[in-house]
Structures are given as C-alpha cells and as structure tokens.
Amino acid sequence: MKPTNVNLNENKSAVVILDQTKIPNEEIYLELKTAKEMYDAIFELKVRGAPAIGICAAYSIYILAKNINADDYNEFLSVFKENKEYLNSSRPTAVNLSWALERMEKVVISNKGKSIDDIVDLLEREAIEIQEEDIEMCRKISELGLSLLEKEDGILTHCNAGPMATSLYGTALGPILLGQEKGYNFRVFADETRPLLQGARLTSYELDKADVDVTLICDNMASIVMKNGWINACLVGCDRIAANGDVANKIGTSGVAILAKYYNIPFYVLGPTSTLDMGCKTGNDIKIELRDGNEIKEKFYKKPMAPKRVNTYNPAFDVTDNSLITAIITEKGICRPPFKESLLKISKK
Ligand code: MRU
C-alpha cells in the first residue's frame, strides 16, 4: 500500500502531496516541481508533521538533483548544496527535515567517483528507503505504544501525529489506530490546537474516518476532561528530542504535560529516533519557529478576530521538560527516565 500523503508522480518529475491545509473540506493533491513550490509547501504547512516533512524534503531534493544541469561532479555538488540549504531553511524546529537532507547529501558525497546519472538513481533509492523506514517505524511505535494502554482507555492528544504526518499509522495516533483494528474501545479527546487547528482539522478527521470514538475539545478544556477522570493517558508526537529528554512539539504540548502531571496521568511522547537530536543537549538548544501573527488574528476566520494593530506572539512549538514525561516511545524501544541514559543507549542501537 502506497502512503497517501507524500509520493513521487508516475514519471518522477514531481513530488505529489496531499494538501493538508484543505482538510477536512477537500482532498486535493498538489504536484511540486520547483524548489520554490517545495519550500512553500513545507513553510505553509501544506505538508507538515516532522516525518512527512523529512520524506517530502528527500523526494524534493531528488527531483531537484535530477534537473541539475552540471558538467562535472563539483558543479553538481555545489548546486545540490544550494538546494539543500534552501529547503532546510523552510522550517527550523522539526529535525527530520535536516536529518533527511543530510542523509541525501551523504549519498552524493560518498559516491563521488560515480556518474551523475548513477548518483541521481541512488538518491531516488535513498528517498524511497527513508519512506519505507518510516512505514516500519510507525508499525513498531504503534505496537509499543499499544502495549502501554488498556482496552477502554480515555486518551488525550494534541496537534496531529497521525497518518498524514507520517507514512502509515502515525506516531501518537499509531497505537489508537492499531488498537481500533484490534477491537479496542478507546475514547479519544483531540485538542483543537490553536492557532492552526491541526487537532480539529486533521486529527479528528483521521480518527473519525477510522471510526474511532473521538471528541474534539478546545485547548483550554484539557484540564476539565482530566479532572472529570476521562483521561488515562496523553499521547503526543514530537519535532525534536534533546539528549536530556526535553521535547519540542506543537505549541501547547508543555501545558498538557503540566496538567497531566497534576492529575497523575501518564504523559507519553511518541516519535522515531530520526527526531532525536543528540547535538541538542537540552530543550534550550532547540530553535522554536516564530510564525506570522496573522495566523492568530485572521487565518481561519472570514472576518479579523482581533484589532489589526494588536501585538501578537506566535511561537509554533514549545519544549516540554523531561521531568513531565513518563516515557518516550521510539521504534527501537521505550525510553524511561533518566532519559540522558536511556536515549543515549537507544541512539547507539
Ligand atoms: O506545525 P506542525 O503541524 O508541523 O506541528 C506538528 C507537530 O507538532 C507534530 O506533533 C510532530 O511533528 C509529530 S508528527 C508525527
């Protein structure tokens, strides 16, 4: 089965993505052919979710490499690097973007003696491999995550870490979707996730489509559903995991973790080891993307929602302190505190 969110087109001249900004109203596929179209698709969140961004970048740089008109290897490498830097600058927080582009660059560098045509073929193979690994990663994370849950659990999730953000079940939504296939009866609460509403538009859409019992709540309602005793576990995805277990994920995640600690509810982060950045010692080293304030004031409303002149602060991510995290579930195993040790061990597997 081919993933539905990011692929190559038939004649390998474009990256085809599901435009996530149009969900839940329309399922529209876009063909990305130029570097600008690829950059914009990532920046504008047409393709989003850390693993999906990485896969899109890998296919994108392959298409761009195919079109490089170079006389020799050095010229090819220099244009390849320009494309890489450009795509890499589209969003700063999800490490999967640079991780995938680095992997692609390694193919070019380690095959220096080969013809450019051969290198381009190897680039295609590497991009496909990144996507195939992602499918396998989803399967493993879903199974491991499911092993931590009970059949009738109430689950709260924030943002969207489902099939659209990956190549199969997703990460945070993985155990839920796998559980659904196995006859579990989870009751899921999806935070709407302001300002761009990934929870409302994407998570509730994906879970509803799979017939999961999902209830959409506004972000400021997480506390009451926990207090009501409806939540047995929180499952969230991640964009970058620092070496000490601090985790960057969609803005609002750290608030959910603080609430979960207060109500004594396990808080699980689910993500592939490609999201682990051992180069970041703590969450303070993670660059948080700051986005246009109009996303808060106007993006999803016909009329402006706030005075035009009002100041805004619109960070797209926040960092959850490792002390609030019960476990980090990766495709290579479940890491528990102390994370410095468990993450180091898993990074060497
Ligand atoms: O700004 P977004 O929508 O790209 O943010 C996405 C998230 O925060 C996800 O939880 C994360 O990328 C994991 S997706 C498997």
Coordinates of C-alpha atoms and ligand atoms in Angstrom, one line a residue:
M1 CA 0.0 0.0 0.0
K2 CA 1.4 3.4 -1.0
P3 CA 1.3 6.2 1.6
T4 CA -1.4 8.8 0.7
N5 CA 0.4 11.9 1.8
V6 CA 3.8 12.2 0.0
N7 CA 4.9 10.3 -3.1
L8 CA 6.6 10.7 -6.5
N9 CA 4.4 11.1 -9.5
E10 CA 4.4 8.4 -12.1
N11 CA 7.1 9.9 -14.4
K12 CA 9.2 11.0 -11.4
S13 CA 9.1 14.7 -12.4
A14 CA 7.3 16.0 -9.2
V15 CA 6.6 15.3 -5.6
V16 CA 2.9 14.7 -5.0
I17 CA 1.5 15.8 -1.7
L18 CA -1.9 15.8 -0.1
D19 CA -2.6 19.5 0.7
Q20 CA -3.2 19.3 4.4
T21 CA -4.4 22.9 4.6
K22 CA -7.6 21.8 2.6
I23 CA -8.5 19.0 5.0
P24 CA -11.3 18.3 6.2
N25 CA -13.2 20.0 3.4
E26 CA -11.3 18.7 0.3
E27 CA -8.7 16.1 -0.5
I28 CA -6.6 17.9 -3.0
Y29 CA -3.2 16.6 -4.3
L30 CA -0.5 19.1 -5.4
E31 CA 2.5 18.4 -7.7
L32 CA 5.7 20.2 -6.5
K33 CA 8.2 20.7 -9.3
T34 CA 10.3 23.7 -8.4
A35 CA 12.4 24.5 -5.3
K36 CA 10.1 27.4 -4.5
E37 CA 7.0 25.2 -4.7
M38 CA 8.7 22.7 -2.4
Y39 CA 9.8 25.3 0.1
D40 CA 6.4 27.0 0.2
A41 CA 4.6 23.6 0.7
I42 CA 6.6 23.0 3.8
F43 CA 6.6 26.6 5.1
E44 CA 2.8 26.9 4.6
L45 CA 2.1 23.5 6.2
K46 CA 0.6 22.0 3.1
V47 CA 2.8 19.1 4.1
R48 CA 3.5 19.0 7.8
G49 CA 4.4 16.7 10.7
A50 CA 8.0 16.0 11.3
P51 CA 8.4 12.6 9.5
A52 CA 6.3 13.8 6.5
I53 CA 8.4 16.9 6.2
G54 CA 11.6 14.8 6.1
I55 CA 10.2 12.5 3.4
C56 CA 8.9 15.4 1.3
A57 CA 12.4 17.0 1.5
A58 CA 14.1 13.8 0.5
Y59 CA 11.9 13.4 -2.6
S60 CA 12.2 17.1 -3.3
I61 CA 15.9 17.2 -3.4
Y62 CA 16.0 14.1 -5.6
I63 CA 13.7 15.8 -8.1
L64 CA 15.9 19.0 -8.0
A65 CA 19.1 16.9 -8.4
K66 CA 17.6 15.2 -11.5
N67 CA 17.2 18.6 -13.0
I68 CA 20.7 19.9 -12.3
N69 CA 22.5 20.7 -15.5
A70 CA 26.1 20.2 -14.5
D71 CA 29.2 19.5 -16.5
D72 CA 31.0 17.8 -13.6
Y73 CA 30.6 16.4 -10.1
N74 CA 31.8 19.6 -8.3
E75 CA 29.3 21.7 -10.1
F76 CA 26.6 19.2 -9.4
L77 CA 27.6 19.1 -5.7
S78 CA 27.6 22.8 -5.4
V79 CA 24.0 23.2 -6.8
F80 CA 22.9 20.3 -4.7
K81 CA 24.1 22.0 -1.6
E82 CA 22.3 25.3 -2.6
N83 CA 19.1 23.3 -3.0
K84 CA 19.7 21.6 0.3
E85 CA 20.2 24.8 2.3
Y86 CA 17.2 26.4 0.7
L87 CA 14.8 23.5 1.6
N88 CA 16.4 23.2 5.0
S89 CA 15.5 26.9 5.8
S90 CA 11.8 26.3 5.3
R91 CA 11.1 25.4 8.9
P92 CA 13.6 25.3 11.8
T93 CA 12.2 23.1 14.6
A94 CA 11.5 19.6 13.2
V95 CA 14.9 18.0 13.0
N96 CA 13.6 15.4 10.5
L97 CA 14.0 18.0 7.8
S98 CA 17.7 18.4 8.1
W99 CA 18.1 14.7 9.1
A100 CA 16.6 13.6 5.7
L101 CA 18.6 16.2 3.7
E102 CA 21.8 15.2 5.4
R103 CA 21.2 11.6 4.5
M104 CA 20.6 12.6 0.9
E105 CA 23.8 14.7 0.8
K106 CA 25.8 11.7 2.2
V107 CA 24.7 9.7 -0.9
V108 CA 26.1 12.4 -3.2
I109 CA 29.4 12.7 -1.2
S110 CA 30.1 9.0 -0.7
N111 CA 29.5 8.2 -4.4
K112 CA 31.9 10.9 -5.7
G113 CA 33.5 8.6 -8.3
K114 CA 30.2 7.6 -10.0
S115 CA 28.5 9.2 -12.9
I116 CA 25.9 11.9 -12.1
D117 CA 23.1 9.7 -13.5
D118 CA 24.1 6.9 -11.2
I119 CA 24.2 9.3 -8.2
V120 CA 20.7 10.6 -9.1
D121 CA 19.4 6.9 -9.2
L122 CA 21.0 6.4 -5.8
L123 CA 19.2 9.5 -4.5
E124 CA 15.9 8.2 -5.6
R125 CA 16.6 4.9 -3.8
E126 CA 17.6 6.7 -0.6
A127 CA 14.4 8.7 -0.6
I128 CA 12.3 5.6 -1.1
E129 CA 14.2 3.9 1.7
I130 CA 13.6 6.9 4.1
Q131 CA 9.9 6.5 3.4
E132 CA 9.9 2.7 3.8
E133 CA 11.7 3.0 7.1
D134 CA 9.0 5.5 8.2
I135 CA 6.3 2.9 7.5
E136 CA 8.2 0.3 9.6
M137 CA 8.8 2.9 12.3
C138 CA 5.0 3.6 12.5
R139 CA 4.3 -0.1 12.8
K140 CA 6.8 -0.6 15.7
I141 CA 5.8 2.6 17.6
S142 CA 2.2 1.7 17.3
E143 CA 2.8 -1.7 18.8
L144 CA 5.0 -0.5 21.6
G145 CA 2.5 2.3 22.4
L146 CA -0.4 0.0 22.4
S147 CA 1.4 -2.2 25.0
L148 CA 1.1 0.7 27.4
L149 CA -2.6 1.1 27.1
E150 CA -5.8 -0.6 28.3
K151 CA -8.7 -1.5 26.0
E152 CA -11.1 1.1 27.3
D153 CA -8.7 3.9 27.9
G154 CA -9.5 7.6 27.5
I155 CA -6.7 9.3 25.6
L156 CA -5.9 12.9 25.1
T157 CA -3.8 14.0 22.1
H158 CA -2.5 17.4 21.0
C159 CA -1.9 18.6 17.4
N160 CA -1.7 15.9 14.7
A161 CA 0.8 13.0 14.7
G162 CA -1.3 10.6 12.5
P163 CA -1.1 9.1 9.0
M164 CA -0.9 12.5 7.3
A165 CA 2.2 13.4 9.3
T166 CA 3.9 10.1 8.5
S167 CA 3.6 7.3 6.0
L168 CA 1.3 4.9 7.9
Y169 CA -0.5 5.0 11.2
G170 CA 1.4 8.0 12.6
T171 CA 3.2 8.1 15.9
A172 CA 0.9 9.5 18.6
L173 CA -2.2 8.2 16.7
G174 CA -0.5 4.9 15.9
P175 CA -1.5 3.0 19.0
I176 CA -5.0 4.3 18.7
L177 CA -5.4 3.3 15.1
L178 CA -3.8 -0.1 15.6
G179 CA -5.9 -0.6 18.7
Q180 CA -9.0 0.2 16.7
E181 CA -8.0 -2.5 14.2
K182 CA -7.7 -5.0 17.1
G183 CA -11.1 -4.1 18.6
Y184 CA -10.0 -1.8 21.4
N185 CA -12.6 0.8 22.5
F186 CA -10.5 3.9 23.1
R187 CA -12.3 7.2 23.8
V188 CA -10.1 10.0 22.3
F189 CA -10.1 13.7 23.1
A190 CA -8.4 15.8 20.4
D191 CA -7.3 19.3 21.4
E192 CA -8.2 21.6 18.6
T193 CA -4.7 23.0 18.7
R194 CA -4.7 26.8 18.1
P195 CA -3.8 28.7 16.1
L196 CA -3.7 26.4 13.0
L197 CA -6.2 23.8 14.3
Q198 CA -4.3 20.6 13.4
G199 CA -6.3 18.8 16.0
A200 CA -9.7 19.9 14.7
R201 CA -8.9 19.7 11.0
L202 CA -6.6 16.7 10.8
T203 CA -6.7 14.5 14.0
S204 CA -10.5 14.5 14.4
Y205 CA -10.7 13.9 10.6
E206 CA -8.3 10.9 10.6
L207 CA -9.8 9.3 13.8
D208 CA -13.4 9.8 12.6
K209 CA -12.5 8.3 9.3
A210 CA -11.2 5.2 11.1
D211 CA -14.4 5.1 13.3
V212 CA -12.5 5.9 16.5
D213 CA -14.7 7.4 19.2
V214 CA -13.2 11.0 19.1
T215 CA -14.4 14.1 20.8
L216 CA -13.0 17.5 19.8
I217 CA -12.2 19.9 22.6
C218 CA -10.8 23.4 22.7
D219 CA -7.2 23.7 24.0
N220 CA -8.5 25.3 27.3
M221 CA -10.7 22.3 28.0
A222 CA -7.9 19.7 28.6
S223 CA -7.9 20.4 32.3
I224 CA -11.6 19.7 32.8
V225 CA -11.6 16.4 30.9
M226 CA -8.7 15.3 33.0
K227 CA -10.4 16.4 36.2
N228 CA -13.6 14.6 35.1
G229 CA -11.5 11.4 35.2
W230 CA -11.9 10.8 31.4
I231 CA -8.2 10.6 30.5
N232 CA -6.0 7.6 31.3
A233 CA -3.0 8.6 29.1
C234 CA -1.8 11.5 27.0
L235 CA -0.1 10.7 23.6
V236 CA 1.7 13.3 21.7
G237 CA 4.2 13.4 18.8
C238 CA 7.5 15.3 18.7
D239 CA 9.5 17.6 16.4
R240 CA 12.9 17.4 18.2
I241 CA 14.0 15.4 21.2
A242 CA 17.1 16.8 23.1
A243 CA 19.7 14.4 24.6
N244 CA 18.2 15.0 28.1
G245 CA 14.7 14.1 27.0
D246 CA 13.3 17.6 26.7
V247 CA 10.9 17.5 23.8
A248 CA 9.8 20.2 21.3
N249 CA 6.3 19.6 19.9
K250 CA 3.4 21.8 18.9
I251 CA 2.8 24.9 21.0
G252 CA 0.6 23.9 23.9
T253 CA 2.1 20.5 24.4
S254 CA 4.1 21.5 27.5
G255 CA 0.8 22.9 29.1
V256 CA -0.8 19.5 28.5
A257 CA 2.2 17.8 30.2
I258 CA 2.0 20.1 33.2
L259 CA -1.8 19.3 33.6
A260 CA -1.1 15.6 33.2
K261 CA 1.5 15.7 36.0
Y262 CA -1.0 17.5 38.3
Y263 CA -3.7 14.9 37.6
N264 CA -1.2 12.0 37.8
I265 CA -1.9 10.9 34.2
P266 CA 0.9 9.2 32.2
F267 CA 2.3 11.5 29.5
Y268 CA 3.8 9.7 26.6
V269 CA 5.8 11.1 23.7
L270 CA 6.0 9.0 20.6
G271 CA 8.5 9.6 17.8
P272 CA 11.1 8.0 15.6
T273 CA 14.8 8.1 16.5
S274 CA 15.2 10.4 13.5
T275 CA 13.6 13.0 15.7
L276 CA 16.3 12.5 18.4
D277 CA 18.9 15.2 18.2
M278 CA 21.9 14.3 20.4
G279 CA 23.5 17.5 19.3
C280 CA 21.0 19.4 21.4
K281 CA 21.9 18.9 25.0
T282 CA 18.7 20.3 26.4
G283 CA 15.5 21.9 25.1
N284 CA 17.2 25.3 25.4
D285 CA 19.2 24.4 22.3
I286 CA 16.1 23.9 20.2
K287 CA 15.2 26.7 17.9
I288 CA 11.5 27.5 18.2
E289 CA 9.8 28.6 15.0
L290 CA 8.1 32.0 15.3
R291 CA 5.3 32.5 12.8
D292 CA 3.3 35.4 11.4
G293 CA 0.9 36.8 14.0
N294 CA -1.9 36.9 11.4
E295 CA -2.3 33.2 11.9
I296 CA -3.7 34.1 15.3
K297 CA -5.7 37.1 14.1
E298 CA -7.2 36.1 10.8
K299 CA -6.1 32.8 9.2
F300 CA -9.2 30.6 9.7
Y301 CA -11.9 33.3 10.0
K302 CA -13.7 35.3 7.4
K303 CA -13.5 38.5 9.5
P304 CA -10.5 39.5 11.5
M305 CA -10.7 38.1 15.1
A306 CA -8.7 40.8 16.7
P307 CA -7.9 44.5 16.2
K308 CA -5.5 44.9 13.3
R309 CA -2.9 46.7 15.4
V310 CA -2.7 44.4 18.3
N311 CA 0.7 42.8 19.0
T312 CA 1.0 39.1 18.7
Y313 CA 3.3 36.4 19.8
N314 CA 3.0 33.2 17.8
P315 CA 5.6 30.5 18.6
A316 CA 4.8 27.3 16.7
F317 CA 6.3 25.0 19.2
D318 CA 7.2 24.7 22.9
V319 CA 9.5 22.5 24.9
T320 CA 8.2 20.0 27.4
D321 CA 10.6 19.5 30.3
N322 CA 11.8 15.9 30.6
S323 CA 10.6 15.8 34.2
L324 CA 7.0 15.8 32.9
I325 CA 7.4 12.9 30.5
T326 CA 6.6 9.4 31.6
A327 CA 8.2 7.7 28.6
I328 CA 9.5 8.4 25.1
I329 CA 8.4 5.6 22.7
T330 CA 10.6 5.1 19.6
E331 CA 10.7 2.4 17.0
K332 CA 13.8 1.0 18.8
G333 CA 12.2 0.7 22.2
I334 CA 10.6 2.6 25.1
C335 CA 12.9 5.1 26.9
R336 CA 12.2 5.9 30.5
P337 CA 13.9 8.3 32.9
P338 CA 16.7 9.0 33.4
F339 CA 16.4 10.0 29.7
K340 CA 20.1 11.0 29.4
E341 CA 21.0 7.3 29.8
S342 CA 18.0 5.7 28.0
L343 CA 18.2 8.0 25.0
L344 CA 22.0 7.6 24.7
K345 CA 21.6 3.8 24.7
I346 CA 18.9 3.9 22.0
S347 CA 20.8 6.3 19.8
K348 CA 23.6 3.7 19.6
K349 CA 21.3 0.8 18.6
Ligands
MRU1 O1 3.4 22.7 12.9 P1 3.2 21.2 12.6 O2 1.7 20.9 12.3 O3 4.1 20.7 11.6 O4 3.5 20.5 14.0 C1 3.5 19.1 14.0 C2 3.6 18.5 15.4 O5 3.8 19.2 16.4 C3 3.6 17.0 15.4 O6 3.2 16.6 16.7 C4 5.0 16.4 15.2 O7 5.6 17.0 14.0 C5 5.0 15.0 15.1 S1 4.2 14.3 13.6 C6 4.4 12.7 13.7

